């Protein structure tokens, strides 16, 4: 990989106030705290207020980042938002964020790679900065997954929650954060995880036209535990690092059992794996920054640590990146 010239210099996160616990969910659908905990590891998830949309969550995460960064953000020259739950089909969430934060000199674009979105957005930011086209980019994963849920589908609505996370990526030729990457797409598997739009068929299969997230949970599970360990290996083979040199693994927080299986297959210790699903559920493109920030805030993750983030989900897409953590503690 060409030497990166981009560094992650700040992080911020936000989750909505309202907690939806497993016990409360059990009053809505035929399920139980025991079933959800045992099959997924999730105990509760956050749900956005009626007047709180994906761009509001993104703005709150950026405000948290600004508070911690303590330097001017006036020279941000691009905003990239990874999301599948935009406020409008257009304008983009990124342009709503630009308006609400009031940055004047910036481009703004949304990226849709489902739960792989944050990794894709970071990869684009690294490319734009390393090429010299941009200098300072805000990368945000923000989702109101609750708005895409069918709260009668017990195998799906128990999984997802709302939240947002933001990274600031800046030009730094001497201390780059981006060490390696691995991106994949398997469009043939798209039918296993979708939310219908204008088309009513995919690959000859009639879609559920509800606008709700629809998944074949078993198929997604099987795909992830098989292909993610292989992807992690490929990513490391492209770098000069071994698995033993990775300080933290931050997989997309989809399901704890799935992550345990990925760790077992890849040979990575579970104790060095960061997740946010226990208290946030699956927050799609927001899950990786949320997991990472919890460990930044409690002092586990430190500047210089090698962090392997790995997103996977609808598409089917995957985006893994090996990062050197560049944020001052
Ligand atoms: N409560 C109680 N019982 C349930 C529930 C529930 N919430 N959901 C399903 N069941 C029942 C099923 O009806 C089935 O009953 P049956 O045997 O009588 O038919 C039984 O539990 C087993 O169902 P399975 O679907 O086989 O359960 P499984 O162990 O596979 O767990 C789950 C289901 C949790 C959805 C799992 O497959 C999973 O997590 N898959 C991955 C899904 C995922 O992560 N998707 C998103 C990834 S990418 C992205 O984030 C967009």
Coordinates of C-alpha atoms and ligand atoms in Angstrom, one line a residue:
X1 CA 0.0 0.0 0.0
X2 CA 1.2 3.5 -0.8
X3 CA 2.5 5.3 2.3
X4 CA -0.5 7.1 3.9
X5 CA -0.2 10.8 4.7
X6 CA -3.3 11.0 6.9
X7 CA -3.8 10.7 10.6
X8 CA -6.8 10.3 12.8
X9 CA -6.6 13.2 15.2
X10 CA -9.9 13.3 17.1
X11 CA -12.9 11.2 18.0
X12 CA -16.4 12.0 19.2
X13 CA -19.6 10.0 19.8
X14 CA -23.2 10.3 20.7
X15 CA -26.1 7.9 21.6
X16 CA -29.7 9.0 22.2
X17 CA -31.1 9.2 25.8
X18 CA -33.8 6.6 25.6
X19 CA -32.7 3.0 26.5
X20 CA -34.8 0.1 25.2
X21 CA -34.0 -2.9 27.3
X22 CA -34.5 -6.5 26.5
X23 CA -37.2 -6.6 29.2
X24 CA -39.1 -3.8 27.5
X25 CA -38.7 -5.4 24.1
X26 CA -40.2 -8.6 25.6
X27 CA -43.4 -6.6 26.2
X28 CA -43.5 -5.7 22.5
X29 CA -42.6 -9.1 20.8
X30 CA -42.5 -12.7 21.9
X31 CA -38.9 -12.8 23.2
X32 CA -37.0 -12.7 26.5
X33 CA -34.0 -11.1 28.0
X34 CA -32.5 -14.6 28.4
X35 CA -32.9 -15.5 24.7
X36 CA -31.5 -12.2 23.4
X37 CA -28.6 -12.2 25.8
X38 CA -27.7 -15.8 25.1
X39 CA -28.0 -15.5 21.3
X40 CA -26.6 -12.0 20.8
X41 CA -24.9 -10.6 23.9
X42 CA -27.2 -7.5 23.6
X43 CA -28.8 -6.1 26.9
X44 CA -30.2 -2.8 25.6
X45 CA -30.1 -0.4 22.7
X46 CA -30.6 3.4 22.4
X47 CA -33.6 4.8 20.4
X48 CA -33.7 8.3 18.9
X49 CA -36.5 10.6 20.0
X50 CA -39.3 11.4 17.6
X51 CA -37.7 14.7 16.5
X52 CA -34.2 13.3 16.4
X53 CA -32.8 12.2 13.0
X54 CA -29.6 10.8 11.7
X55 CA -28.1 14.2 11.0
X56 CA -28.9 15.3 14.6
X57 CA -27.0 12.3 16.0
X58 CA -24.1 13.0 13.6
X59 CA -24.0 16.7 14.8
X60 CA -24.1 15.6 18.4
X61 CA -21.1 13.3 17.8
X62 CA -19.2 16.1 16.1
X63 CA -19.9 18.5 18.9
X64 CA -18.5 15.9 21.3
X65 CA -15.4 15.7 19.1
X66 CA -15.0 19.5 18.9
X67 CA -15.2 19.7 22.7
X68 CA -12.3 17.3 23.0
X69 CA -10.3 18.5 20.0
X70 CA -10.0 22.1 21.2
X71 CA -8.7 23.5 17.9
X72 CA -10.3 25.2 15.0
X73 CA -12.5 23.2 12.7
X74 CA -13.0 26.1 10.2
X75 CA -10.7 24.5 7.7
X76 CA -12.5 21.1 7.4
X77 CA -12.7 20.7 3.7
X78 CA -14.8 17.5 3.4
X79 CA -17.6 15.8 5.4
X80 CA -18.2 12.1 4.7
X81 CA -21.2 10.5 6.4
X82 CA -21.6 6.7 6.3
X83 CA -25.3 5.9 6.8
X84 CA -28.2 3.7 5.5
X85 CA -30.8 5.7 7.4
X86 CA -30.6 9.2 6.0
X87 CA -33.1 11.9 7.0
X88 CA -34.1 12.3 3.4
X89 CA -33.3 10.4 0.2
X90 CA -31.7 13.8 -0.6
X91 CA -30.3 16.2 0.5
X92 CA -27.6 14.1 2.0
X93 CA -27.0 13.7 5.8
X94 CA -23.6 15.3 5.1
X95 CA -25.1 18.4 3.7
X96 CA -27.5 18.7 6.7
X97 CA -24.5 18.3 9.0
X98 CA -22.6 21.1 7.1
X99 CA -25.7 23.4 7.6
X100 CA -26.1 22.6 11.3
X101 CA -22.4 22.9 12.2
X102 CA -21.9 25.9 9.9
X103 CA -18.7 24.9 8.1
X104 CA -18.3 27.1 5.1
X105 CA -15.4 25.7 3.1
X106 CA -16.4 22.1 2.8
X107 CA -17.6 19.4 0.4
X108 CA -20.2 17.0 1.8
X109 CA -21.2 13.5 0.7
X110 CA -22.9 10.3 2.1
X111 CA -21.6 6.8 1.6
X112 CA -23.8 3.8 1.7
X113 CA -22.0 0.5 2.4
X114 CA -24.3 -0.5 5.3
X115 CA -22.4 -1.9 8.3
X116 CA -19.2 -1.7 6.3
X117 CA -19.8 2.0 5.8
X118 CA -17.5 3.6 8.4
X119 CA -14.5 1.6 7.1
X120 CA -15.3 2.7 3.5
X121 CA -15.7 6.3 4.5
X122 CA -12.3 6.3 6.4
X123 CA -10.7 4.6 3.4
X124 CA -12.0 7.4 1.1
X125 CA -10.8 10.1 3.6
X126 CA -7.3 8.5 3.6
X127 CA -7.2 8.4 -0.2
X128 CA -8.4 12.1 -0.6
X129 CA -5.8 13.3 1.9
X130 CA -2.9 11.1 0.8
X131 CA -3.4 12.2 -2.8
X132 CA -3.2 15.8 -1.7
X133 CA -6.7 16.8 -2.8
X134 CA -8.0 17.4 0.7
X135 CA -6.4 18.3 4.1
X136 CA -8.9 17.8 6.9
X137 CA -11.9 15.5 6.7
X138 CA -14.7 14.7 9.1
X139 CA -15.8 11.0 8.8
X140 CA -19.0 10.1 10.6
X141 CA -21.0 6.9 11.0
X142 CA -24.6 7.8 12.0
X143 CA -27.7 5.7 12.1
X144 CA -31.3 5.7 13.3
X145 CA -31.7 2.0 12.7
X146 CA -34.9 2.0 14.9
X147 CA -36.6 3.8 12.0
X148 CA -36.0 0.9 9.7
X149 CA -37.2 -1.8 12.1
X150 CA -40.3 -3.9 11.9
X151 CA -41.1 -4.2 15.6
X152 CA -43.1 -7.3 14.9
X153 CA -40.1 -9.2 13.5
X154 CA -38.5 -10.6 16.6
X155 CA -35.5 -12.1 14.9
X156 CA -34.4 -8.6 13.7
X157 CA -35.8 -5.8 15.9
X158 CA -33.9 -7.2 19.0
X159 CA -30.6 -6.5 17.3
X160 CA -30.5 -2.9 16.2
X161 CA -30.1 0.5 17.9
X162 CA -29.3 4.1 17.2
X163 CA -26.0 6.1 17.6
X164 CA -23.2 8.1 15.9
X165 CA -19.4 8.3 15.9
X166 CA -17.1 10.8 14.3
X167 CA -13.3 10.8 13.5
X168 CA -11.3 13.8 12.3
X169 CA -8.7 12.8 9.7
X170 CA -5.9 15.3 8.9
X171 CA -2.9 15.5 6.6
X172 CA 0.3 14.3 8.5
X173 CA 3.1 13.0 6.4
X174 CA 5.2 12.0 9.4
X175 CA 2.8 10.1 11.6
X176 CA 0.2 8.4 9.4
X177 CA -2.6 6.3 10.9
X178 CA -3.4 4.2 7.9
X179 CA -1.3 1.0 7.7
X180 CA -3.3 -1.4 5.6
X181 CA -6.8 -2.1 4.3
X182 CA -9.0 -4.9 2.8
X183 CA -12.3 -4.1 1.1
X184 CA -14.6 -6.7 -0.5
X185 CA -18.1 -6.7 -2.1
X186 CA -20.2 -9.8 -2.8
X187 CA -23.3 -8.3 -4.5
X188 CA -24.7 -11.9 -5.0
X189 CA -25.4 -12.0 -1.3
X190 CA -27.3 -8.7 -1.3
X191 CA -30.6 -10.5 -1.0
X192 CA -29.7 -11.7 2.5
X193 CA -29.8 -8.3 4.0
X194 CA -31.8 -5.4 2.5
X195 CA -34.2 -2.6 2.9
X196 CA -36.4 -2.2 -0.2
X197 CA -36.5 1.0 -2.2
X198 CA -37.9 1.6 -5.6
X199 CA -37.2 -1.8 -7.1
X200 CA -39.5 -4.7 -6.1
X201 CA -37.3 -7.6 -7.2
X202 CA -33.6 -8.6 -6.6
X203 CA -32.1 -11.4 -8.7
X204 CA -35.5 -12.7 -9.5
X205 CA -36.7 -12.7 -5.9
X206 CA -39.7 -10.6 -4.9
X207 CA -38.7 -8.2 -2.1
X208 CA -40.7 -7.4 1.0
X209 CA -41.9 -3.9 0.1
X210 CA -42.2 -2.6 3.6
X211 CA -39.3 -0.3 3.9
X212 CA -38.1 -2.3 6.9
X213 CA -34.7 -4.0 7.2
X214 CA -35.1 -7.6 6.1
X215 CA -32.5 -10.2 6.8
X216 CA -31.7 -13.9 6.6
X217 CA -30.0 -13.9 9.9
X218 CA -28.5 -17.4 9.7
X219 CA -27.1 -16.7 6.2
X220 CA -25.5 -13.4 7.3
X221 CA -24.1 -15.1 10.4
X222 CA -22.6 -17.9 8.4
X223 CA -21.1 -15.5 5.8
X224 CA -19.5 -13.2 8.4
X225 CA -17.9 -15.9 10.5
X226 CA -16.5 -17.6 7.4
X227 CA -15.2 -14.6 5.4
X228 CA -14.1 -12.0 8.1
X229 CA -11.2 -14.2 9.5
X230 CA -10.0 -14.7 5.9
X231 CA -10.2 -10.9 5.2
X232 CA -8.3 -10.1 8.4
X233 CA -5.5 -12.4 7.3
X234 CA -5.4 -10.8 3.8
X235 CA -5.3 -7.3 5.3
X236 CA -2.3 -8.3 7.5
X237 CA -0.5 -10.0 4.6
X238 CA -0.6 -6.7 2.7
X239 CA 1.1 -5.0 5.7
X240 CA 4.3 -5.5 7.6
X241 CA 2.3 -6.5 10.8
X242 CA 1.3 -9.8 12.3
X243 CA -1.8 -10.5 14.3
X244 CA 0.3 -10.6 17.5
X245 CA 1.2 -7.0 16.9
X246 CA -2.4 -5.8 16.8
X247 CA -3.3 -4.2 20.1
X248 CA -7.1 -4.0 19.6
X249 CA -9.6 -5.6 17.2
X250 CA -12.8 -3.6 16.6
X251 CA -15.2 -5.7 14.5
X252 CA -18.6 -4.4 13.6
X253 CA -20.7 -4.9 16.7
X254 CA -23.4 -7.2 15.2
X255 CA -23.7 -10.1 17.6
X256 CA -21.4 -11.3 20.4
X257 CA -21.5 -15.0 19.4
X258 CA -20.5 -14.1 15.9
X259 CA -17.6 -12.0 17.2
X260 CA -16.5 -14.9 19.5
X261 CA -16.5 -17.2 16.5
X262 CA -14.5 -14.7 14.4
X263 CA -11.9 -14.4 17.2
X264 CA -11.7 -18.2 17.6
X265 CA -11.2 -18.7 13.8
X266 CA -8.7 -15.9 13.4
X267 CA -6.8 -16.7 16.6
X268 CA -7.2 -13.2 18.0
X269 CA -7.8 -13.0 21.8
X270 CA -11.3 -12.0 22.7
X271 CA -10.0 -9.9 25.7
X272 CA -8.4 -7.5 23.2
X273 CA -11.6 -7.1 21.2
X274 CA -13.7 -3.9 21.6
X275 CA -17.5 -4.1 21.2
X276 CA -20.4 -1.7 21.9
X277 CA -23.3 -4.1 21.3
X278 CA -24.1 -4.9 24.9
X279 CA -25.5 -1.4 25.6
X280 CA -26.0 0.0 22.1
X281 CA -27.1 -3.1 20.0
X282 CA -26.1 -3.2 16.4
X283 CA -25.7 0.5 15.3
X284 CA -24.5 -0.4 11.8
X285 CA -22.0 2.2 10.5
X286 CA -21.8 3.8 14.0
X287 CA -20.8 0.7 15.8
X288 CA -17.0 0.8 15.2
X289 CA -16.4 4.4 16.5
X290 CA -18.8 3.7 19.4
X291 CA -16.8 0.6 20.5
X292 CA -13.5 2.3 20.1
X293 CA -14.5 5.5 21.9
X294 CA -15.6 3.5 25.0
X295 CA -12.0 2.1 25.2
X296 CA -10.5 5.5 24.5
X297 CA -12.5 7.1 27.3
X298 CA -11.6 4.5 29.9
X299 CA -7.9 4.7 29.0
X300 CA -7.4 1.2 27.4
X301 CA -6.7 2.6 23.9
X302 CA -3.6 4.8 23.8
X303 CA -1.8 6.8 21.1
X304 CA 0.4 4.5 19.0
X305 CA -1.8 1.4 19.6
X306 CA -2.4 -0.7 16.5
X307 CA -6.1 -1.1 15.9
X308 CA -7.7 -3.5 13.4
X309 CA -11.2 -2.2 12.6
X310 CA -13.4 -4.5 10.5
X311 CA -16.9 -3.6 9.2
X312 CA -19.2 -6.1 7.4
X313 CA -22.8 -6.1 6.4
X314 CA -25.4 -5.3 3.7
X315 CA -24.2 -5.4 0.1
X316 CA -22.7 -7.7 1.1
X317 CA -19.7 -5.5 1.9
X318 CA -16.6 -5.7 4.1
X319 CA -14.1 -3.0 5.0
X320 CA -11.1 -3.7 7.2
X321 CA -8.4 -1.1 8.1
X322 CA -5.3 -1.4 10.2
X323 CA -4.8 1.9 12.0
X324 CA -2.2 3.4 14.3
X325 CA -4.2 5.3 16.8
X326 CA -3.2 9.0 16.4
X327 CA -5.3 10.8 19.0
X328 CA -3.5 12.3 22.0
X329 CA -4.8 10.7 25.2
Ligands
LIG1 N1 -36.8 -14.4 20.8 C1 -37.1 -15.7 20.9 N2 -37.0 -16.6 19.9 C2 -36.6 -16.2 18.7 C3 -36.2 -14.9 18.5 C4 -36.4 -14.0 19.6 N3 -36.0 -12.7 19.5 N4 -35.8 -14.7 17.2 C5 -35.9 -15.9 16.6 N5 -36.4 -16.8 17.6 C6 -36.6 -18.3 17.4 C7 -36.9 -18.6 16.0 O1 -38.2 -18.4 15.6 C8 -36.5 -20.1 16.0 O2 -37.6 -20.8 16.5 P1 -37.9 -22.3 15.9 O3 -36.7 -23.1 16.1 O4 -39.1 -22.7 16.7 O5 -38.2 -22.0 14.5 C9 -35.4 -20.1 17.0 O6 -35.5 -19.0 17.8 C10 -34.0 -20.2 16.3 O7 -34.0 -19.2 15.3 P2 -32.7 -18.9 14.5 O8 -33.0 -17.8 13.5 O9 -32.0 -20.2 14.0 O10 -31.7 -18.3 15.6 P3 -30.2 -17.9 15.6 O11 -29.5 -18.7 16.7 O12 -29.7 -18.0 14.2 O13 -30.3 -16.4 16.0 C11 -30.1 -14.2 15.0 C12 -31.0 -15.5 15.2 C13 -29.8 -13.6 16.4 C14 -30.8 -13.2 14.2 C15 -28.7 -14.7 14.4 O14 -29.0 -15.5 13.3 C16 -27.9 -13.5 14.0 O15 -27.5 -12.7 14.8 N6 -27.5 -13.4 12.7 C17 -26.8 -12.3 12.2 C18 -27.7 -11.2 11.9 C19 -26.9 -9.9 11.8 O16 -26.0 -9.7 12.5 N7 -27.3 -9.1 10.9 C20 -26.8 -7.9 10.6 C21 -25.3 -8.0 10.3 S1 -24.8 -6.8 9.2 C22 -25.5 -5.5 9.7 O17 -25.3 -5.1 10.8 C23 -26.5 -4.8 8.8

